[in-house]
Coordinates of C-alpha atoms in Angstrom, one line a residue:
X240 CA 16.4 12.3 15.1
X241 CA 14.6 13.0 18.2
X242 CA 11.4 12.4 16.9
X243 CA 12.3 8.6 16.1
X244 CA 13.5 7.9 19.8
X245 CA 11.8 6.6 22.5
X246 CA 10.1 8.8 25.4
X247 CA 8.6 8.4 28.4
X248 CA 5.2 9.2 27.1
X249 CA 5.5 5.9 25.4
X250 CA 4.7 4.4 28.1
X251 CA 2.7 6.3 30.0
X252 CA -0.9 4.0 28.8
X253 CA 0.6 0.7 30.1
X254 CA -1.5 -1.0 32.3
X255 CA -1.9 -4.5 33.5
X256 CA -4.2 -5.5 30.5
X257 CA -1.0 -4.9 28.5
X258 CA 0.8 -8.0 30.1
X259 CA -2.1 -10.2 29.3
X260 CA -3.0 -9.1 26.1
X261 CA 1.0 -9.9 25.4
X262 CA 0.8 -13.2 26.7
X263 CA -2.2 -14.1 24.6
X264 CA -0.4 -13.0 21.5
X265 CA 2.7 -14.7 22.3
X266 CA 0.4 -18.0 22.4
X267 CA -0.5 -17.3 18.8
X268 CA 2.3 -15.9 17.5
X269 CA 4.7 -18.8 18.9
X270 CA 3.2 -21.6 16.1
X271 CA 3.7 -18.6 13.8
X272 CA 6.9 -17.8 14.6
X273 CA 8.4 -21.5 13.9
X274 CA 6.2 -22.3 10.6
X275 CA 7.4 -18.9 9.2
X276 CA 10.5 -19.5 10.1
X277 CA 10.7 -23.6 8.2
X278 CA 8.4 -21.8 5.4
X279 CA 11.4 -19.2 4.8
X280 CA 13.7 -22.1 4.1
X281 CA 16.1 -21.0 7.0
X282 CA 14.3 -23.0 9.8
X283 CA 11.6 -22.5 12.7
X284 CA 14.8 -21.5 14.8
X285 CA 15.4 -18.4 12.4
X286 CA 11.5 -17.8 12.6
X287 CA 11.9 -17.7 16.5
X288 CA 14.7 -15.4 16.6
X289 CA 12.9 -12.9 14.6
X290 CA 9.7 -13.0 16.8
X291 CA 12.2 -12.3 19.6
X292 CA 14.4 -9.4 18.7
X293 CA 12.4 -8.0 15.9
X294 CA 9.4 -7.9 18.3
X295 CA 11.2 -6.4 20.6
X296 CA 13.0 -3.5 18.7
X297 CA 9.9 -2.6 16.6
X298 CA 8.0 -2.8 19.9
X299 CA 10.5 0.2 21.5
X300 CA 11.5 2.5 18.3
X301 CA 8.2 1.5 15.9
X302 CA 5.3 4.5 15.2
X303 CA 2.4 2.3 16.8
X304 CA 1.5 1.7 19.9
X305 CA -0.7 -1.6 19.0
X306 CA 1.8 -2.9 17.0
X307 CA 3.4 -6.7 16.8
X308 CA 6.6 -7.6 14.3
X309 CA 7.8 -10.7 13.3
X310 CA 7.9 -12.8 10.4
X311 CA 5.1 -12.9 8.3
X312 CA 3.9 -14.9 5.2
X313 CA 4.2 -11.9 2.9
X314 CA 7.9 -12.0 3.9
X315 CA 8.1 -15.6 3.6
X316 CA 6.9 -15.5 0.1
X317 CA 9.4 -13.2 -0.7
X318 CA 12.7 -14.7 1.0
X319 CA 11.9 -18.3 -0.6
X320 CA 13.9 -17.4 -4.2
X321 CA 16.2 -15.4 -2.6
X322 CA 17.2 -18.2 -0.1
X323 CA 17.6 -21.0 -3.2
X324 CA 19.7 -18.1 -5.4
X325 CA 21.9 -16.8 -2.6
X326 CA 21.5 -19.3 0.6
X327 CA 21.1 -17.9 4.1
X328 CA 23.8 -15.9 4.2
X329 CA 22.3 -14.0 1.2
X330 CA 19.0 -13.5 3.0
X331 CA 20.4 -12.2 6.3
X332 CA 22.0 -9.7 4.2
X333 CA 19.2 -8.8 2.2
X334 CA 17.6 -8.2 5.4
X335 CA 20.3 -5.7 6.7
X336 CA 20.1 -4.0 3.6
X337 CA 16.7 -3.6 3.8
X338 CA 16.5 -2.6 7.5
X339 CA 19.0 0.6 6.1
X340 CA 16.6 1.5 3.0
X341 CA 13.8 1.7 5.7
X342 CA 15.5 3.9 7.3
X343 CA 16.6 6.2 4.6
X344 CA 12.7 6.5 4.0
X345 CA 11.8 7.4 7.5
X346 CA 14.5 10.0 8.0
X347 CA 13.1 11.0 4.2
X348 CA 9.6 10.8 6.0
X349 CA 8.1 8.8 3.2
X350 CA 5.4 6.8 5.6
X351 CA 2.8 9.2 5.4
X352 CA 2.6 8.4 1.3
X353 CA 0.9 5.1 2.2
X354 CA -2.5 6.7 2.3
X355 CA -2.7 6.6 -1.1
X356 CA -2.7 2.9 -2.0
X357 CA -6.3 1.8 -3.0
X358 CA -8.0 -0.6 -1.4
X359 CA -8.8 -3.3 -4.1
X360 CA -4.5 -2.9 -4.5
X361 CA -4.7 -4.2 -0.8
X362 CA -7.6 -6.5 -1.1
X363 CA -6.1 -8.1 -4.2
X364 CA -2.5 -8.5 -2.6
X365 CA -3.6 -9.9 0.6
X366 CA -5.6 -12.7 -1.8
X367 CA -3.0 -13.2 -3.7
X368 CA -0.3 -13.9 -0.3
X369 CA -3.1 -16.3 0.7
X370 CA -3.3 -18.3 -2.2
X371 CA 0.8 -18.6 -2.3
X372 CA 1.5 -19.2 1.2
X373 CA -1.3 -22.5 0.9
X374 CA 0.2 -23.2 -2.2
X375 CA 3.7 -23.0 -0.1
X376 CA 2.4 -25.6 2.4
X377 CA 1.0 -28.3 0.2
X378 CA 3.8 -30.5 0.0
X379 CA 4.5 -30.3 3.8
X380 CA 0.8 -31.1 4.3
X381 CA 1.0 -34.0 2.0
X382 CA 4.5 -35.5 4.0
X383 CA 6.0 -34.8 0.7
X384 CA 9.6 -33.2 -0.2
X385 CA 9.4 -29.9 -1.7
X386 CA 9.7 -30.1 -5.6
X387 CA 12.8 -28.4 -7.3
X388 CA 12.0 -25.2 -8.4
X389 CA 9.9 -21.6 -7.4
X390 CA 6.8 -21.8 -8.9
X391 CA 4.4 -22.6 -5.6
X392 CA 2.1 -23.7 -8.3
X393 CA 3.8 -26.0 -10.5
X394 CA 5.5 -27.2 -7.0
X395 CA 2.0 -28.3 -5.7
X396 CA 1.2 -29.9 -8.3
X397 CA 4.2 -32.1 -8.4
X398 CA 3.3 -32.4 -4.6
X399 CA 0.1 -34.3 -5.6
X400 CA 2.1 -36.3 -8.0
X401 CA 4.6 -37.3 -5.4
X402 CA 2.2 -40.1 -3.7
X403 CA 0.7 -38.2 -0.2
X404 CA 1.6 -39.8 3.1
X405 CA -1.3 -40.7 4.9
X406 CA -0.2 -39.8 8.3
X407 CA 1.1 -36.1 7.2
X408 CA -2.5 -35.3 5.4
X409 CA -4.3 -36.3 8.5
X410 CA -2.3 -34.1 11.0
X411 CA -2.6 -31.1 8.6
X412 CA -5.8 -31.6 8.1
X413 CA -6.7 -31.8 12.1
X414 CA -5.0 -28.3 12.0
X415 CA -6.7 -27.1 9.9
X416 CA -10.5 -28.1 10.9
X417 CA -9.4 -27.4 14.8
X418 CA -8.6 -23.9 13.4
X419 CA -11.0 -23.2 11.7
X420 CA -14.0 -24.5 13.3
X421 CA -12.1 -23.3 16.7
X422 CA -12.0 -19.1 15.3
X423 CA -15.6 -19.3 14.4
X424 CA -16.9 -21.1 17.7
X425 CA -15.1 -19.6 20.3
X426 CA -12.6 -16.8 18.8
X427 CA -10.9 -15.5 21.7
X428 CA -9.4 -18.9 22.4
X429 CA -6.2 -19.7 21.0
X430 CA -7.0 -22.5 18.5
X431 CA -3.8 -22.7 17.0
X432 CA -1.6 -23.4 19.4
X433 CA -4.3 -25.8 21.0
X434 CA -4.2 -27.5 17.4
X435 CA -0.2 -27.7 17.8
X436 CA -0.4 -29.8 20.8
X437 CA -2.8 -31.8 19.9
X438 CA -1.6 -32.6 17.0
X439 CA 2.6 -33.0 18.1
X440 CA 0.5 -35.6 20.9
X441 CA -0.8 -37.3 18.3
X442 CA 2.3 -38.3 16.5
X443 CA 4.1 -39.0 19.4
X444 CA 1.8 -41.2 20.9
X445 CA 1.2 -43.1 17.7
X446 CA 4.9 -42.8 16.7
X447 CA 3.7 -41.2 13.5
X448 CA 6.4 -41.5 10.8
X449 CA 6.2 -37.3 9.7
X450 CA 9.1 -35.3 9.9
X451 CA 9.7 -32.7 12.6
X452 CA 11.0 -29.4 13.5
X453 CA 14.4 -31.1 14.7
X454 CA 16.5 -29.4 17.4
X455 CA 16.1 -25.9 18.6
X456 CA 18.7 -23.7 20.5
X457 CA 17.7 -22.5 23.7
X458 CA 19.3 -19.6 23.4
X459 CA 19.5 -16.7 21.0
X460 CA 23.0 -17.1 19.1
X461 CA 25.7 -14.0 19.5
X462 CA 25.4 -11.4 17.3
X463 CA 27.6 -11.7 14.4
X464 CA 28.2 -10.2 11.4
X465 CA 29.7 -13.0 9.6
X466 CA 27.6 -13.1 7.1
X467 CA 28.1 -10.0 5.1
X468 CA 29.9 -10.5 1.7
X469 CA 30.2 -7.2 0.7
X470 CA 31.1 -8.1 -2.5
X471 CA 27.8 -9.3 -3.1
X472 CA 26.0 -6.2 -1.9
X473 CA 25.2 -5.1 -5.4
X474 CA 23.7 -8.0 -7.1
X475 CA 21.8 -8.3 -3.6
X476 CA 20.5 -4.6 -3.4
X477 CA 17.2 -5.4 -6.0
X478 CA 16.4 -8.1 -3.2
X479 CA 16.8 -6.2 -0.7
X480 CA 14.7 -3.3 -2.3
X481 CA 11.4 -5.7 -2.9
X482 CA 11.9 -6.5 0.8
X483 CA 12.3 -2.8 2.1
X484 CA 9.2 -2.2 -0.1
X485 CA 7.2 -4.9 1.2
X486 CA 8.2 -4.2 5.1
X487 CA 7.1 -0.7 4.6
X488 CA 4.4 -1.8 3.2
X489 CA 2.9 -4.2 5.4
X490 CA 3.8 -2.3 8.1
X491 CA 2.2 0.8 7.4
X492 CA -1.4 -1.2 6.5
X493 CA -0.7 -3.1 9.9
X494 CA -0.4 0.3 11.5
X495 CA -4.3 1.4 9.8
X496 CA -5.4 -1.4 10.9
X497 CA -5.1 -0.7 14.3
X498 CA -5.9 2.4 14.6
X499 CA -9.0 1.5 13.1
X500 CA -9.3 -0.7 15.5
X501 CA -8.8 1.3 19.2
X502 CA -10.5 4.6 19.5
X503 CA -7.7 7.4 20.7
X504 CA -4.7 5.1 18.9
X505 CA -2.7 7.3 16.1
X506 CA 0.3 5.7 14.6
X507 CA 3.3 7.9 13.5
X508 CA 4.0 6.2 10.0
X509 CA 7.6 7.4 9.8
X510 CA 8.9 6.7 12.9
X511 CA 7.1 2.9 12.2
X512 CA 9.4 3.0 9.3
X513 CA 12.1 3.7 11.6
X514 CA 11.5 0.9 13.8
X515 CA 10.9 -1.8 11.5
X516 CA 14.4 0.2 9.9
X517 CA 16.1 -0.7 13.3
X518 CA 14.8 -4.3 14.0
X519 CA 15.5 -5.4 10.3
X520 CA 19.0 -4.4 10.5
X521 CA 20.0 -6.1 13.9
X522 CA 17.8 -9.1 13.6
X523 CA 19.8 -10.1 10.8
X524 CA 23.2 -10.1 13.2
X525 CA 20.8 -13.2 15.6
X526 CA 20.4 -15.2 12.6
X527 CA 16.9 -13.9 12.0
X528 CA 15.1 -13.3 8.7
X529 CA 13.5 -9.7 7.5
X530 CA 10.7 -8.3 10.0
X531 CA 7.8 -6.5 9.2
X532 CA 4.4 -6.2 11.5
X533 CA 1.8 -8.7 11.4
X534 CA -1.4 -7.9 10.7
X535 CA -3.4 -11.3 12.5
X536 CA -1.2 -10.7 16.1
X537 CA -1.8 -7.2 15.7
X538 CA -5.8 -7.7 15.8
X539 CA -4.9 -9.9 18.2
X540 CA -2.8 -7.6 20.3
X541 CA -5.9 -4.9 20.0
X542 CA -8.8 -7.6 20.7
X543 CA -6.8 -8.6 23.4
X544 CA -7.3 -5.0 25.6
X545 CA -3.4 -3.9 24.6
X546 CA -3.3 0.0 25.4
X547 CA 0.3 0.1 24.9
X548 CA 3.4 -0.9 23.5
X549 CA 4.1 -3.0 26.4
X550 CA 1.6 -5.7 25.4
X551 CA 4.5 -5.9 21.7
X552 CA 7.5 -6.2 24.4
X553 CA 5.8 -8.9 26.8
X554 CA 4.7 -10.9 23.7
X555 CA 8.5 -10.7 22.6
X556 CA 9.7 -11.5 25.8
X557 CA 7.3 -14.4 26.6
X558 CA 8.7 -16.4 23.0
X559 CA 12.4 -15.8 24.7
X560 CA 11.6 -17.3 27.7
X561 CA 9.6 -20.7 25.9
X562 CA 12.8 -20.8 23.8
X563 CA 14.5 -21.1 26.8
X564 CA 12.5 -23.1 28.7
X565 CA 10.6 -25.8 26.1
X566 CA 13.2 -25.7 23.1
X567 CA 13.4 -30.1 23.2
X568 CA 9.3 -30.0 23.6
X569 CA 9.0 -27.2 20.3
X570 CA 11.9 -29.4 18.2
X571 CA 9.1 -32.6 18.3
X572 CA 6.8 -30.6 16.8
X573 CA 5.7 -31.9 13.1
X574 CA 5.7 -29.9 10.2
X575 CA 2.6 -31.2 8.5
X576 CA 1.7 -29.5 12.1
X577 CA 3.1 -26.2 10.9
X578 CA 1.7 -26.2 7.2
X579 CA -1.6 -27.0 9.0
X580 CA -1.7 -23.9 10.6
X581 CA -0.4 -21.7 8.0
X582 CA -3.0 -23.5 5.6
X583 CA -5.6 -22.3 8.2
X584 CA -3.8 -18.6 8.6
X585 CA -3.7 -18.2 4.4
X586 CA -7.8 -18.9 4.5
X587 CA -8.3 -17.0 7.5
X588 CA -6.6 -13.9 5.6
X589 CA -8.6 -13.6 3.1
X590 CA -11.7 -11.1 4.4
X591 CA -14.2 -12.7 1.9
X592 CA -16.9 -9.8 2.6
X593 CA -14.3 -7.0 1.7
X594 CA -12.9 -8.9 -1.4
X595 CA -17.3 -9.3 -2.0
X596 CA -18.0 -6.0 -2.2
X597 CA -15.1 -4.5 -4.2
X598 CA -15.7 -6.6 -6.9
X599 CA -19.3 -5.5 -7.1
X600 CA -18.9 -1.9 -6.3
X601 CA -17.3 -1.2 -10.0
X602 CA -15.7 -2.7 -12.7
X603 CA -12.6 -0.6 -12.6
X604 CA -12.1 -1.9 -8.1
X605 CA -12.8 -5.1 -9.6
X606 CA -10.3 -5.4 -12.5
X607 CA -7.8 -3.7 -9.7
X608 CA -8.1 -6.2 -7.4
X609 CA -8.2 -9.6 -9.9
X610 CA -4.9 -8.1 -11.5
X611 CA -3.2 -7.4 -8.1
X612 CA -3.7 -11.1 -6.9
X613 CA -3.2 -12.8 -10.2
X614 CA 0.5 -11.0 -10.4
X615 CA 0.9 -11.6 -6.9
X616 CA 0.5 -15.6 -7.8
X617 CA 2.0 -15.3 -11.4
X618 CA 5.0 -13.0 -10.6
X619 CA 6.4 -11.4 -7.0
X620 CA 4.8 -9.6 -4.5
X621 CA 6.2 -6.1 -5.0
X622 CA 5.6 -6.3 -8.8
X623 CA 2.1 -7.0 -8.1
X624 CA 1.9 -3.8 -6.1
X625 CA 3.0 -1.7 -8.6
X626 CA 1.0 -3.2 -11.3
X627 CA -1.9 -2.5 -9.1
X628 CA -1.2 0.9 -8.6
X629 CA -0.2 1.7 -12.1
X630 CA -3.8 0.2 -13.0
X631 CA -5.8 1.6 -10.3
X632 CA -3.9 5.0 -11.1
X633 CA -4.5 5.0 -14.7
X634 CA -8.5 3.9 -14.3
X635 CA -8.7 7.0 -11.5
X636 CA -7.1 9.5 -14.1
X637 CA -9.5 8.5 -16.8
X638 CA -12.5 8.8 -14.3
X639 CA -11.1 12.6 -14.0
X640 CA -10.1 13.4 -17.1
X641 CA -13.8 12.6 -18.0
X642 CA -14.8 14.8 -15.2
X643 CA -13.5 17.9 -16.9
X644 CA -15.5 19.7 -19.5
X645 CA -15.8 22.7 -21.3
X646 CA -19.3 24.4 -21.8
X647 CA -20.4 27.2 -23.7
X648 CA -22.1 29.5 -21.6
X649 CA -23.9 32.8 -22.5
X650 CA -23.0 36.4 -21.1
X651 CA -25.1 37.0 -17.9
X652 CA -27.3 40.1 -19.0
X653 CA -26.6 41.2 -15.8
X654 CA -23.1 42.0 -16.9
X655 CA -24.2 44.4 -19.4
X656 CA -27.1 45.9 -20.6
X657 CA -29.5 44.1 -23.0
X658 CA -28.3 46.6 -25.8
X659 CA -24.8 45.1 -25.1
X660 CA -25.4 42.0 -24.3
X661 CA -27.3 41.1 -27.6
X662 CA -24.7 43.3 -29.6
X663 CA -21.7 41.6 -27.9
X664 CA -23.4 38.1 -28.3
X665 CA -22.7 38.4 -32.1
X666 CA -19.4 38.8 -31.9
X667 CA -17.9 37.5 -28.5
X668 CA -18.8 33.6 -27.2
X669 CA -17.6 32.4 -23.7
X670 CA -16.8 29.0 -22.3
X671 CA -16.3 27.9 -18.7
X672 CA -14.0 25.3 -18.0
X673 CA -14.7 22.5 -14.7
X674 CA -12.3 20.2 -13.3
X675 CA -9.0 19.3 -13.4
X676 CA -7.0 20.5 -16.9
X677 CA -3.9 17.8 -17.0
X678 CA -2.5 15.6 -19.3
X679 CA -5.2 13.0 -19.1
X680 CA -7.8 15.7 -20.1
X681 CA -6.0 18.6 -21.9
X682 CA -5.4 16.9 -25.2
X683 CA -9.4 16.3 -25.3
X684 CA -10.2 20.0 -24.4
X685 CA -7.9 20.9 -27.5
X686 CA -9.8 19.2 -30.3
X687 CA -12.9 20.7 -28.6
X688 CA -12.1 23.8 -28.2
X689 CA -9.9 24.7 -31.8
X690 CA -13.7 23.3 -33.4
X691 CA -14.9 27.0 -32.3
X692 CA -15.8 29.2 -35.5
X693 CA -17.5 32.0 -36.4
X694 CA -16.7 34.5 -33.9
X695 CA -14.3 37.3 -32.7
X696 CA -13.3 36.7 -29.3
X697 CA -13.3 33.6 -27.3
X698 CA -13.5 34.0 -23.5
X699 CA -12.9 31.7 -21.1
X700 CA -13.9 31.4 -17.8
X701 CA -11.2 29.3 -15.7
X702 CA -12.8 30.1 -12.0
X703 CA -14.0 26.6 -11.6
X704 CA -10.1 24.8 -12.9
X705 CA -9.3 23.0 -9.6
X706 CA -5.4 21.8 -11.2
X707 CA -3.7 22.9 -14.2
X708 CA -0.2 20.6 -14.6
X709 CA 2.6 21.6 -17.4
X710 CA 0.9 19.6 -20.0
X711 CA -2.2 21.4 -19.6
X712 CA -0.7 24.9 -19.7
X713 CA 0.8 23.9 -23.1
X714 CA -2.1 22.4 -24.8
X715 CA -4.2 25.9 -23.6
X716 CA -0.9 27.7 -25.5
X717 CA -1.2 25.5 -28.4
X718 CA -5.1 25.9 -28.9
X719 CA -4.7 29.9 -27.8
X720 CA -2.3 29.8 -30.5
X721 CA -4.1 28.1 -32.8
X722 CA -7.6 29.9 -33.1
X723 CA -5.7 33.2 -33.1
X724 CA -4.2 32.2 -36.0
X725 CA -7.6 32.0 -37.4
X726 CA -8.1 35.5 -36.2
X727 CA -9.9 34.6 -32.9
X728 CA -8.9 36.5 -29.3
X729 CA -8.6 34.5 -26.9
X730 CA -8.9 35.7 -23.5
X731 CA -9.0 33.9 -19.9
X732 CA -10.6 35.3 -16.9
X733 CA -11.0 34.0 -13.1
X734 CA -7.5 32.2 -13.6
X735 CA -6.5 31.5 -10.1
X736 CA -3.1 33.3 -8.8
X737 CA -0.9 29.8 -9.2
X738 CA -2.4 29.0 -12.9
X739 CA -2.0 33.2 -13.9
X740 CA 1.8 32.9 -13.5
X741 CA 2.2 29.9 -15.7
X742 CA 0.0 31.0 -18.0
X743 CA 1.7 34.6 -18.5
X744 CA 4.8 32.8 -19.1
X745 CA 3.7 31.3 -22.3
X746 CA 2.0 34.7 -23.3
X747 CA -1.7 33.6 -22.3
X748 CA -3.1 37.2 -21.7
X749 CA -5.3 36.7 -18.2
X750 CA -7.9 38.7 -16.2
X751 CA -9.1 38.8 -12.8
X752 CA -12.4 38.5 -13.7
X753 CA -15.1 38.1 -16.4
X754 CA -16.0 42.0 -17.1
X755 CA -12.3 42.8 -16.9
X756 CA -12.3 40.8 -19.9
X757 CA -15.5 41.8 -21.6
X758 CA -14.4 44.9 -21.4
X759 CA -10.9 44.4 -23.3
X760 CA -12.7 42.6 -26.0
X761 CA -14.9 45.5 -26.7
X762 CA -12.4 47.8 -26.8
X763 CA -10.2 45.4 -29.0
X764 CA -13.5 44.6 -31.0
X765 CA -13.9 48.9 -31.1
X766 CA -10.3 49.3 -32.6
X767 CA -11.0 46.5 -35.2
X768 CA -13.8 48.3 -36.2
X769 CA -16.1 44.9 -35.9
X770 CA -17.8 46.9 -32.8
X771 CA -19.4 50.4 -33.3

């Protein structure tokens, strides 16, 4: 466990850029925090908390030193059903639950299997959040109540339906042009909470009939546990899996991204695991929904001159004190305001050069990346990771299999003399095998090789087979099996020390090398009688 704790040397890179790099993302992250929080269907006071303590935990016990939590849209998208099938209560346990399975895979050190989720499985996931998270915000934009139901699609459509309030479509509108125009003009300045103002002065000066945050607490509540129903834990558990999976998820990526970003940064992905483990299981006790790090505050953080994970802390630290200070001032705040901004966040997400250039690169990145963010619309967000990587995973085991051949290759005269060599060529034909020999190849490399005739002894050369998994051992049995029952030897040389020993165990007969087995098939040939 001492590897997930905090130490000194934690600490040791803080300098005073940290403080205002975590000022400037607590200006971002505080608009964020609250629209999150309403999105989530548990309020922008929920939202809030978990900017507060989830920033702060992850910020001490997470794997990255760049690294900002909170709530995210991801989350959000996931937490809406579960809040209309099992109410708050239900989603602060979900949470718990989930802060728990994060740990289990930290202390299982699971993190560092992120490294192998393809990039058009990313790409096509974060397109797909986008689109639901605007598709989330339409009927706040249009000053319209939320439709009955879960489908963000069918919901915005019955938004349109629902007659738009004039007022509500001009304030999320403002947002969004102030936000966008704003990132491109002058990026390092703070758009979105500029936007906020603006626009929460706008309706109160005209007295603008649009609904509003309401009343905030201006302090964090005590922690309580009330809300656990343990009898409910089971039928909560799937819940709570999908958001263990996504936290883990977006974390890790978060993580990349920063390090990508700084030049001597190098996040620990398990002990991130454990962090995000440890804020999503007290959060929960404050009222506040499931954590995981955010990507946009994160750039921020690192744009921002952060060196350390003080910058996460002050950031965390900065939202307690403007809930303490400006709660009445936040409550006034619209929330055609809010969807503004997360309108402006979900097309700001979407990084239109990398989406560009995997879907030219191939058809197989491209068919990866439509399918991810068509199931992350169509169906739920973890679903639409594993259909992604059960696609990309089956295109990349066809481009191997197709990588591996068999070749017929003659005897290097050099092995023999030309006396030999033509005399054993008559009788004797060898085949080298390249690549991989698994189950997405092995069945093709039997129907090749039992179409061998008309010889005596088959050799082949297995030097150049990089992986050999149970499924290709057997199918080399089967076809070994096979052309000796035709009256063909079959012999293997150059089979590397880990393939020898599961070969031998099916009765494969092996040899070190090439004129090792030469060799045996002239004697065997000589015995026969087929070789003088």
């Amino acid at each position: 466990m001492r590897a997930f704790l905090p130490a000194k040397a934690d600490w040791s890179a803080a300098t005073p850029r940290d403080v205002v790099a975590g000022l400037t993302v607590a200006v971002v992250a505080l608009p964020l925090a609250l629209g999150f929080g309403v999105a989530s269907g548990l309020g922008a006071a929920a939202g809030l908390a978990t900017a507060i303590v989830a920033g702060t935990l992850a910020a001490v016990f997470g794997g990255s030193s760049l690294q900002v939590s909170g709530p995210t849209g991801a989350m959000t998208v996931v937490l809406v059903p579960i809040v209309a099938a099992f109410g708050p209560g239900g989603v602060l346990t979900v949470g718990l639950l989930a802060g728990v399975l994060l740990l289990a895979l930290a202390v299982a050190r699971a993190g560092r299997y992120m490294r192998y989720v393809p990039a058009p499985v990313v790409e096509g996931f974060t397109l797909g959040i986008a689109a639901v998270i605007a598709l989330q915000q339409i009927p706040a934009a249009l000053g319209v109540p939320t439709p009955d139901g879960h489908n963000v699609v069918v919901n915005a459509v019955r938004a349109f339906g629902s007659g738009p309030a004039p007022p509500a479509v001009a304030l999320a509108g403002g947002v969004v042009v102030i936000m966008l125009v704003g990132a491109r003009w002058k990026p390092a300045i703070p758009f979105s909470l500029l936007a906020v103002a603006a626009g929460t002065v706008v309706a109160e000066i005209w007295s603008l009939p649009v609904p509003r945050i309401g009343s905030l607490p201006a302090l964090l509540p005590a922690p309580s546990l009330s809300f656990l129903d343990l009898g409910a834990l089971w039928s909560l558990l799937p819940s709570a899996v999908a958001v263990a999976a996504l936290a883990a998820l977006e974390s890790l990526l978060s993580a990349t991204v920063a390090d990508g970003m700084s030049v001597n940064q190098r996040h620990d992905p398990d002990r991130e695991l454990f962090g995000q483990g440890i804020a999503n299981v007290i959060t929960p006790m404050f009222g506040g929904v499931p954590a995981t790090a955010a990507i946009a505050r994160t750039a921020v953080n690192v744009r921002s001159g952060a060196t350390s994970r003080l910058a996460a802390l002050v950031h965390a630290l900065t939202l307690a004190v403007i809930m303490l200070a400006a709660a009445p001032v936040v409550g006034r705040i619209p929330l055609a305001v809010l969807a503004g901004v997360l309108l402006a966040t979900a097309v700001r997400m979407v990084e239109v050069g990398s989406v560009r250039v995997l879907m030219r690169a191939n058809r197989s990145d491209a068919v990866v990346l439509a399918l991810t963010a068509i199931a992350t619309l169509a169906l739920d967000l973890v679903t639409a990771v594993i259909v992604g990587l059960v696609v990309a995973g089956a295109l990349a085991l066809r481009a191997v299999a197709r990588s591996a051949r068999i070749d017929e290759e003659p005897l290097e005269p050099g092995d023999h003399t030309l006396e030999e060599h033509e005399l054993l060529a008559q009788h004797i034909v060898a085949y080298r095998l390249d690549g991989p020999l698994f189950f997405a190849a092995a069945h093709r490399f039997l129907l090749e090789l039992t179409e061998i005739a008309a010889v005596s002894v088959v050799i082949l050369r297995m030097s150049r087979v990089s992986t050999m998994d149970g499924t290709g051992v057997l199918v080399l049995r089967d076809a070994v099996e096979r052309l000796e029952h035709r009256g063909v030897t079959v012999l293997l040389s150059g089979v590397r020390e880990e393939h020898r020993r599961q070969l031998e165990t099916h009765g494969v007969r092996t040899f070190a090398s090439t004129p090792e087995a030469i060799e045996h098939a002239r004697n065997h040939l000589r015995r026969n009688g087929t070789l003088p």
